[in-house]
Short mmCIF file of C-alpha atoms in Angstrom, two decimals:
data_model
loop_
_atom_site.label_atom_id
_atom_site.label_comp_id
_atom_site.label_asym_id
_atom_site.label_seq_id
_atom_site.Cartn_x
_atom_site.Cartn_y
_atom_site.Cartn_z
CA MET A 1 38.73 70.19 127.56
CA ASN A 2 42.13 71.04 128.94
CA GLU A 3 41.39 69.20 132.14
CA LEU A 4 40.37 66.11 130.17
CA LYS A 5 43.61 66.28 128.23
CA GLU A 6 45.53 66.58 131.48
CA LEU A 7 43.70 63.54 132.88
CA TYR A 8 44.39 61.54 129.73
CA LEU A 9 48.10 62.41 129.70
CA ALA A 10 48.54 61.74 133.43
CA PHE A 11 47.15 58.23 132.93
CA VAL A 12 49.18 57.60 129.77
CA ARG A 13 52.24 58.08 131.99
CA ILE A 14 50.88 55.80 134.70
CA GLY A 15 49.89 53.10 132.18
CA ALA A 16 53.40 53.09 130.78
CA VAL A 17 54.98 52.04 134.07
CA THR A 18 52.40 49.87 135.81
CA PHE A 19 54.35 46.63 135.98
CA GLY A 20 53.32 43.83 138.27
CA GLY A 21 49.55 43.72 138.20
CA GLY A 22 48.41 47.10 139.39
CA TYR A 23 49.58 47.04 143.00
CA ALA A 24 52.95 48.54 142.20
CA MET A 25 51.13 51.51 140.71
CA LEU A 26 50.07 52.70 144.19
CA PRO A 27 53.27 54.58 145.04
CA ILE A 28 53.16 56.13 141.57
CA LEU A 29 49.52 57.15 142.01
CA GLU A 30 50.37 58.61 145.43
CA ARG A 31 53.19 60.62 143.97
CA ASP A 32 51.49 61.82 140.79
CA LEU A 33 47.86 62.15 141.84
CA VAL A 34 47.80 62.67 145.63
CA ASP A 35 51.00 64.65 146.36
CA LYS A 36 51.55 66.50 143.11
CA ARG A 37 48.07 67.12 141.73
CA GLY A 38 45.80 66.67 144.76
CA TRP A 39 43.24 64.84 142.58
CA THR A 40 42.48 62.16 145.16
CA THR A 41 43.43 61.03 148.68
CA THR A 42 45.25 57.98 150.00
CA GLU A 43 42.02 56.84 151.72
CA ASP A 44 40.11 57.03 148.44
CA LEU A 45 42.82 55.06 146.63
CA MET A 46 42.56 52.34 149.24
CA ASP A 47 38.78 52.19 148.83
CA TYR A 48 39.13 52.00 145.04
CA PHE A 49 41.53 49.08 145.37
CA ALA A 50 39.13 47.25 147.69
CA ILE A 51 36.18 47.77 145.36
CA GLY A 52 38.34 46.81 142.38
CA GLN A 53 38.84 43.39 143.99
CA CYS A 54 35.15 42.55 143.72
CA THR A 55 34.28 44.00 140.33
CA PRO A 56 35.20 42.70 136.88
CA GLY A 57 38.31 43.93 135.18
CA ILE A 58 41.84 44.77 136.13
CA ILE A 59 42.30 46.76 139.32
CA ALA A 60 44.50 49.34 137.65
CA LEU A 61 41.74 49.98 135.13
CA ASN A 62 39.09 50.28 137.85
CA VAL A 63 41.22 52.79 139.73
CA SER A 64 41.69 54.87 136.56
CA THR A 65 37.92 54.95 135.99
CA PHE A 66 37.26 55.95 139.61
CA ILE A 67 39.75 58.80 139.65
CA GLY A 68 38.70 60.05 136.21
CA HIS A 69 35.07 60.05 137.32
CA LYS A 70 35.87 61.90 140.51
CA ARG A 71 37.64 64.62 138.53
CA LYS A 72 35.42 65.09 135.51
CA GLY A 73 32.44 62.72 135.58
CA THR A 74 31.85 60.22 132.79
CA ALA A 75 34.05 62.04 130.26
CA GLY A 76 36.86 62.13 132.81
CA ALA A 77 36.47 58.43 133.52
CA LEU A 78 36.80 57.64 129.80
CA ALA A 79 39.78 59.97 129.36
CA ALA A 80 41.65 58.44 132.31
CA THR A 81 40.88 54.81 131.41
CA ILE A 82 41.70 55.17 127.72
CA GLY A 83 44.85 57.03 128.76
CA PHE A 84 45.80 54.14 130.99
CA LEU A 85 45.25 51.65 128.14
CA THR A 86 47.17 53.61 125.50
CA CYS A 87 50.72 52.43 126.24
CA PRO A 88 49.93 48.74 126.91
CA ILE A 89 47.97 48.53 123.63
CA LEU A 90 50.72 50.26 121.64
CA ILE A 91 53.40 48.05 123.17
CA ILE A 92 51.55 44.82 122.37
CA LEU A 93 50.75 45.99 118.83
CA ILE A 94 54.45 46.63 118.27
CA ILE A 95 55.45 43.31 119.84
CA SER A 96 52.80 41.39 117.84
CA ALA A 97 53.94 43.01 114.60
CA PHE A 98 57.72 42.86 114.98
CA LEU A 99 58.98 40.93 117.98
CA THR A 100 57.35 37.54 118.16
CA ASN A 101 60.12 36.24 120.41
CA PHE A 102 60.12 39.34 122.64
CA ALA A 103 59.72 37.49 125.94
CA ASP A 104 62.60 35.11 125.09
CA LEU A 105 65.19 37.82 124.51
CA ALA A 106 67.92 37.64 127.17
CA VAL A 107 68.04 41.40 127.58
CA VAL A 108 64.27 41.54 128.18
CA LYS A 109 64.45 38.75 130.74
CA ASP A 110 67.29 40.51 132.57
CA ALA A 111 65.60 43.90 132.56
CA PHE A 112 62.37 42.50 133.94
CA ALA A 113 64.07 40.40 136.57
CA GLY A 114 65.49 43.76 137.72
CA ILE A 115 62.12 45.52 137.51
CA ARG A 116 60.45 42.76 139.57
CA VAL A 117 62.88 43.53 142.41
CA CYS A 118 61.80 47.17 142.25
CA VAL A 119 58.14 46.11 142.21
CA CYS A 120 58.70 44.25 145.52
CA VAL A 121 59.96 47.46 147.10
CA LEU A 122 57.15 49.55 145.60
CA ILE A 123 54.54 47.19 147.01
CA LEU A 124 56.24 47.18 150.42
CA GLN A 125 56.16 50.98 150.40
CA ALA A 126 52.49 50.96 149.46
CA VAL A 127 51.72 48.66 152.40
CA LEU A 128 53.75 50.75 154.87
CA LYS A 129 52.08 53.94 153.69
CA LEU A 130 48.55 52.52 153.91
CA TRP A 131 49.10 50.69 157.18
CA LYS A 132 48.32 53.48 159.66
CA LYS A 133 45.25 54.63 157.80
CA ALA A 134 43.82 51.17 157.15
CA ILE A 135 44.55 49.51 160.46
CA PRO A 136 43.56 51.80 163.33
CA ASP A 137 42.97 49.10 166.00
CA LYS A 138 43.37 45.43 166.97
CA THR A 139 40.17 44.28 165.29
CA ALA A 140 41.32 45.72 161.98
CA LEU A 141 44.72 44.07 162.49
CA ALA A 142 43.06 40.69 163.08
CA LEU A 143 40.98 41.15 159.94
CA TYR A 144 44.13 42.04 158.00
CA LEU A 145 45.96 38.92 159.23
CA VAL A 146 43.09 36.56 158.43
CA ILE A 147 42.68 37.85 154.88
CA PHE A 148 46.43 37.99 154.28
CA LEU A 149 46.96 34.40 155.44
CA VAL A 150 43.96 33.03 153.55
CA THR A 151 45.14 34.75 150.35
CA VAL A 152 48.80 33.72 150.64
CA PHE A 153 48.05 30.13 151.60
CA SER A 154 44.99 29.72 149.40
CA SER A 155 46.80 27.00 147.46
CA LEU A 156 47.06 24.92 150.64
CA LEU A 157 43.38 25.22 151.53
CA LEU A 158 40.81 22.65 150.49
CA PHE A 159 39.21 25.12 148.09
CA ARG A 160 40.25 28.46 146.70
CA VAL A 161 38.42 31.40 148.26
CA PRO A 162 37.92 34.04 145.56
CA ALA A 163 39.28 37.48 146.47
CA ALA A 164 35.87 39.03 145.84
CA VAL A 165 34.28 36.81 148.51
CA LEU A 166 36.92 37.85 151.05
CA VAL A 167 36.46 41.53 150.31
CA ILE A 168 32.67 41.37 150.50
CA ALA A 169 32.92 39.42 153.79
CA ALA A 170 35.26 42.09 155.17
CA GLY A 171 32.79 44.83 154.20
CA VAL A 172 29.90 43.00 155.86
CA PHE A 173 32.04 42.43 158.94
CA GLY A 174 32.82 46.17 159.05
CA VAL A 175 29.14 47.08 158.96
CA LEU A 176 28.15 44.53 161.64
CA PHE A 177 31.09 45.21 163.95
CA ARG A 178 30.92 49.01 163.82
CA THR A 179 27.15 49.05 164.10
CA ALA A 180 27.30 46.81 167.18
CA LYS A 181 30.07 48.89 168.74
CA GLU A 182 28.51 52.26 168.07
CA GLY A 183 25.14 50.87 169.18
CA ASN A 184 26.66 49.92 172.56
CA LYS A 185 28.02 53.38 173.12
CA ALA A 186 24.73 55.10 172.39
CA MET B 1 31.68 41.65 110.94
CA ILE B 2 34.92 40.69 112.61
CA TYR B 3 35.30 43.92 114.61
CA LEU B 4 31.93 43.50 116.24
CA ARG B 5 32.66 39.86 117.10
CA LEU B 6 36.03 40.78 118.57
CA PHE B 7 34.42 43.48 120.67
CA LEU B 8 31.65 41.22 121.92
CA GLU B 9 33.85 38.20 122.71
CA PHE B 10 36.26 40.30 124.76
CA PHE B 11 33.38 42.23 126.31
CA LYS B 12 32.10 38.93 127.74
CA THR B 13 35.57 38.06 129.08
CA GLY B 14 35.86 41.49 130.67
CA LEU B 15 32.45 41.17 132.26
CA PHE B 16 33.07 37.83 133.96
CA SER B 17 36.72 37.99 135.00
CA ILE B 18 36.42 39.32 138.52
CA GLY B 19 39.66 40.20 140.29
CA GLY B 20 41.47 40.99 137.06
CA GLY B 21 44.72 39.68 135.68
CA LEU B 22 44.91 35.91 135.82
CA ALA B 23 41.14 35.62 136.33
CA THR B 24 40.83 36.15 132.57
CA LEU B 25 42.80 32.98 131.76
CA PRO B 26 40.00 30.38 131.84
CA PHE B 27 37.93 32.62 129.57
CA LEU B 28 40.82 33.05 127.17
CA TYR B 29 41.32 29.27 126.89
CA GLU B 30 37.62 28.86 126.18
CA MET B 31 37.73 31.59 123.55
CA SER B 32 40.75 29.95 121.93
CA ASP B 33 38.86 26.65 121.57
CA LYS B 34 35.78 28.35 120.22
CA THR B 35 37.12 30.97 117.83
CA HIS B 36 40.65 29.72 116.95
CA TRP B 37 41.78 33.36 116.94
CA PHE B 38 44.83 32.27 118.95
CA THR B 39 46.23 28.99 120.28
CA HIS B 40 46.87 27.78 123.83
CA ALA B 41 50.57 28.27 123.11
CA ASP B 42 49.87 31.90 122.22
CA ILE B 43 48.26 32.32 125.66
CA ALA B 44 51.33 30.86 127.37
CA ASP B 45 53.56 33.21 125.35
CA MET B 46 51.36 36.14 126.29
CA ILE B 47 51.68 35.29 130.00
CA ALA B 48 55.44 35.64 129.55
CA VAL B 49 55.05 38.90 127.61
CA SER B 50 52.69 40.25 130.25
CA GLU B 51 55.29 39.66 132.92
CA SER B 52 57.66 41.84 130.90
CA THR B 53 55.40 44.69 129.83
CA PRO B 54 53.24 47.14 131.75
CA GLY B 55 49.89 45.76 130.58
CA ALA B 56 47.74 43.11 132.20
CA ILE B 57 47.38 39.69 130.60
CA GLY B 58 43.76 40.24 129.57
CA ILE B 59 44.44 43.52 127.82
CA ASN B 60 47.55 42.11 126.17
CA MET B 61 45.74 39.01 124.92
CA SER B 62 42.89 41.08 123.53
CA THR B 63 45.31 43.40 121.72
CA PHE B 64 47.24 40.43 120.30
CA ALA B 65 44.15 38.44 119.25
CA GLY B 66 42.53 41.55 117.79
CA TYR B 67 45.70 42.37 115.85
CA ILE B 68 46.12 38.93 114.27
CA THR B 69 42.43 38.73 113.31
CA GLY B 70 41.76 42.35 112.37
CA GLY B 71 45.01 44.33 112.18
CA VAL B 72 45.65 47.45 114.23
CA PRO B 73 41.96 48.50 114.44
CA GLY B 74 41.15 44.95 115.56
CA GLY B 75 43.72 45.18 118.35
CA ILE B 76 42.30 48.44 119.61
CA ILE B 77 38.65 47.36 119.32
CA ALA B 78 39.23 44.05 121.13
CA SER B 79 40.99 45.84 124.00
CA LEU B 80 38.23 48.39 124.33
CA GLY B 81 35.75 45.50 124.37
CA LEU B 82 37.59 43.95 127.31
CA ALA B 83 37.74 47.26 129.17
CA ALA B 84 34.16 48.38 128.45
CA PRO B 85 32.26 46.34 131.09
CA CYS B 86 34.79 47.35 133.71
CA ILE B 87 34.38 51.02 132.86
CA ILE B 88 30.57 50.81 132.86
CA ILE B 89 30.40 49.00 136.21
CA ILE B 90 32.85 51.33 137.94
CA LEU B 91 30.99 54.36 136.60
CA ILE B 92 27.78 53.05 138.13
CA ILE B 93 29.52 52.33 141.46
CA SER B 94 31.11 55.79 141.42
CA LYS B 95 27.75 57.44 140.97
CA ILE B 96 26.20 55.35 143.75
CA LEU B 97 29.14 56.11 146.05
CA ASP B 98 28.73 59.84 145.39
CA ILE B 99 25.17 59.60 146.69
CA PHE B 100 25.84 57.33 149.69
CA ARG B 101 29.33 58.48 150.71
CA SER B 102 28.05 60.18 153.87
CA ASN B 103 25.86 57.21 154.85
CA PRO B 104 27.22 55.72 158.11
CA TYR B 105 26.82 52.15 156.82
CA VAL B 106 29.09 52.86 153.83
CA ASP B 107 31.63 54.29 156.24
CA ARG B 108 31.40 51.16 158.42
CA ALA B 109 31.82 48.89 155.42
CA PHE B 110 35.05 50.70 154.59
CA TYR B 111 36.31 50.01 158.11
CA GLY B 112 36.38 46.35 157.00
CA LEU B 113 37.32 46.96 153.36
CA ARG B 114 40.50 48.91 154.07
CA PRO B 115 42.36 46.20 156.03
CA ALA B 116 41.17 43.75 153.34
CA SER B 117 42.60 45.97 150.64
CA VAL B 118 45.99 46.23 152.37
CA ALA B 119 45.99 42.45 153.01
CA MET B 120 45.46 41.78 149.28
CA ILE B 121 48.24 44.18 148.37
CA SER B 122 50.57 42.46 150.88
CA ALA B 123 49.68 39.06 149.44
CA ALA B 124 50.43 40.31 145.93
CA GLY B 125 53.77 41.53 147.29
CA ILE B 126 54.55 38.06 148.64
CA ASN B 127 53.87 36.64 145.17
CA VAL B 128 56.42 38.97 143.57
CA VAL B 129 58.95 38.32 146.34
CA ARG B 130 58.59 34.59 145.67
CA ILE B 131 59.70 35.13 142.07
CA ALA B 132 62.12 38.01 142.48
CA LEU B 133 63.97 37.58 145.78
CA VAL B 134 64.02 33.88 146.68
CA ARG B 135 64.42 30.54 144.91
CA LEU B 136 61.88 28.04 146.15
CA SER B 137 63.72 25.32 144.19
CA ALA B 138 66.58 25.55 146.72
CA LEU B 139 64.32 23.93 149.33
CA GLU B 140 63.72 20.74 147.39
CA ASN B 141 66.83 18.87 148.59
CA GLY B 142 66.76 20.00 152.19
CA PRO B 143 67.04 23.65 153.22
CA ASP B 144 69.92 25.41 151.46
CA LEU B 145 69.64 28.96 152.77
CA LEU B 146 72.60 30.29 150.82
CA ARG B 147 70.96 29.36 147.56
CA PHE B 148 67.40 30.05 148.80
CA PHE B 149 67.97 33.79 148.92
CA ASN B 150 68.72 35.54 145.64
CA TRP B 151 71.41 37.73 147.21
CA PRO B 152 72.08 40.20 144.35
CA ALA B 153 68.33 40.83 144.09
CA ILE B 154 68.04 41.34 147.84
CA VAL B 155 70.93 43.82 147.81
CA LEU B 156 69.24 45.72 144.98
CA ALA B 157 65.91 45.73 146.87
CA ALA B 158 67.56 47.06 150.04
CA ALA B 159 69.41 49.72 148.03
CA ILE B 160 66.18 50.86 146.34
CA PHE B 161 64.35 50.94 149.67
CA ILE B 162 66.99 53.10 151.35
CA ALA B 163 67.55 55.33 148.32
CA GLN B 164 63.81 55.93 147.96
CA LYS B 165 63.58 57.00 151.63
CA LYS B 166 66.55 59.36 151.39
CA LEU B 167 66.27 60.73 147.86
CA LYS B 168 62.49 60.73 147.37
CA TRP B 169 62.92 60.33 143.61
CA HIS B 170 59.93 59.43 141.49
CA PRO B 171 59.28 55.64 141.56
CA VAL B 172 59.65 55.53 137.76
CA ILE B 173 63.32 56.46 138.09
CA PHE B 174 63.86 53.46 140.35
CA ILE B 175 62.03 51.20 137.88
CA ALA B 176 64.35 52.36 135.09
CA LEU B 177 67.46 51.96 137.26
CA SER B 178 66.41 48.45 138.31
CA ALA B 179 65.97 47.46 134.68
CA ALA B 180 69.49 48.74 133.95
CA VAL B 181 70.96 46.86 136.94
CA GLY B 182 69.12 43.73 135.78
CA ILE B 183 70.62 43.99 132.30
CA VAL B 184 74.17 44.79 133.46
CA PHE B 185 74.27 41.99 136.05
CA HIS B 186 72.17 39.48 134.05
CA PHE B 187 69.46 39.15 136.69
CA GLY B 188 67.45 36.97 134.32
CA SER B 189 69.89 34.10 134.74
CA LEU B 190 70.62 34.43 138.46
#
């Protein structure tokens, strides 16, 4: 029970500060869950993010469910995910009830223009940290570049390629490429 | 039974919005037309709110729509409805992964998935940079590099980057400090 409470509270904290669509939460997850608590590894986090791209729901939520499940099975998954949702739900309930013009307030706009700058740095740090582990060779680098460019310039392409399709294609490529390579060696 | 309807409507949205965040938008517009629980203008407002709060747009919209149709319990039930399919699917994947984690094919798939994951994170970073650090509008009348870069924001970003390397403070502290800098220097109107 104590461990479930700990899981819940850890994700309440993370849910309170996950600005910018889930990716900025990576450095926070690293700090709180990998370094401090040892609940998961950087490699696992990366895998969760990849899988989260091709399943329904918000990535941050998927990652909470994964880590909760790894710690304490189904109960852990529920504790972590509900923990993650607690602050966003409370905040919107308060805004809906009292602050209908919340997003128009000058002070809110200023604060979040500042936070967005921090989110840029957090995401850059996440990328730098993951780089070595995710991209061990030139083939992986090429794969990275293709997916990065297609995603960034998707608005210029003739049709939008959904992220899920890219991720699934990358997984299939991994299986084919590694199988061929390891087959040659054997 | 309004609670059940709220749960089911948002459950459907949660089930079909793959990739999260903005992927929920088309479903929200459809729900607005069908149920009249909220208007298209409410959705636009909620996009703005979602940029300024920790939650994702889908969760925020479900909380808001649930609250105006069914009070506080409505807000909570609608949000849980949105999250439920995601939780169920990830639980199933987790259990499958536990069984197949040592399978060489799973390992090979991750060889491709990991660069993809980092590429998506980088692309998301570019999206935030586009809003936070540069002004694309400065390029409309010929390149105006002085105005293109949002210099105060870039200075703040560099300061955070260096401070984080040296001080190793918790990222949350930097988020709070950036909010304070934004308020003091009116970053919203830069």
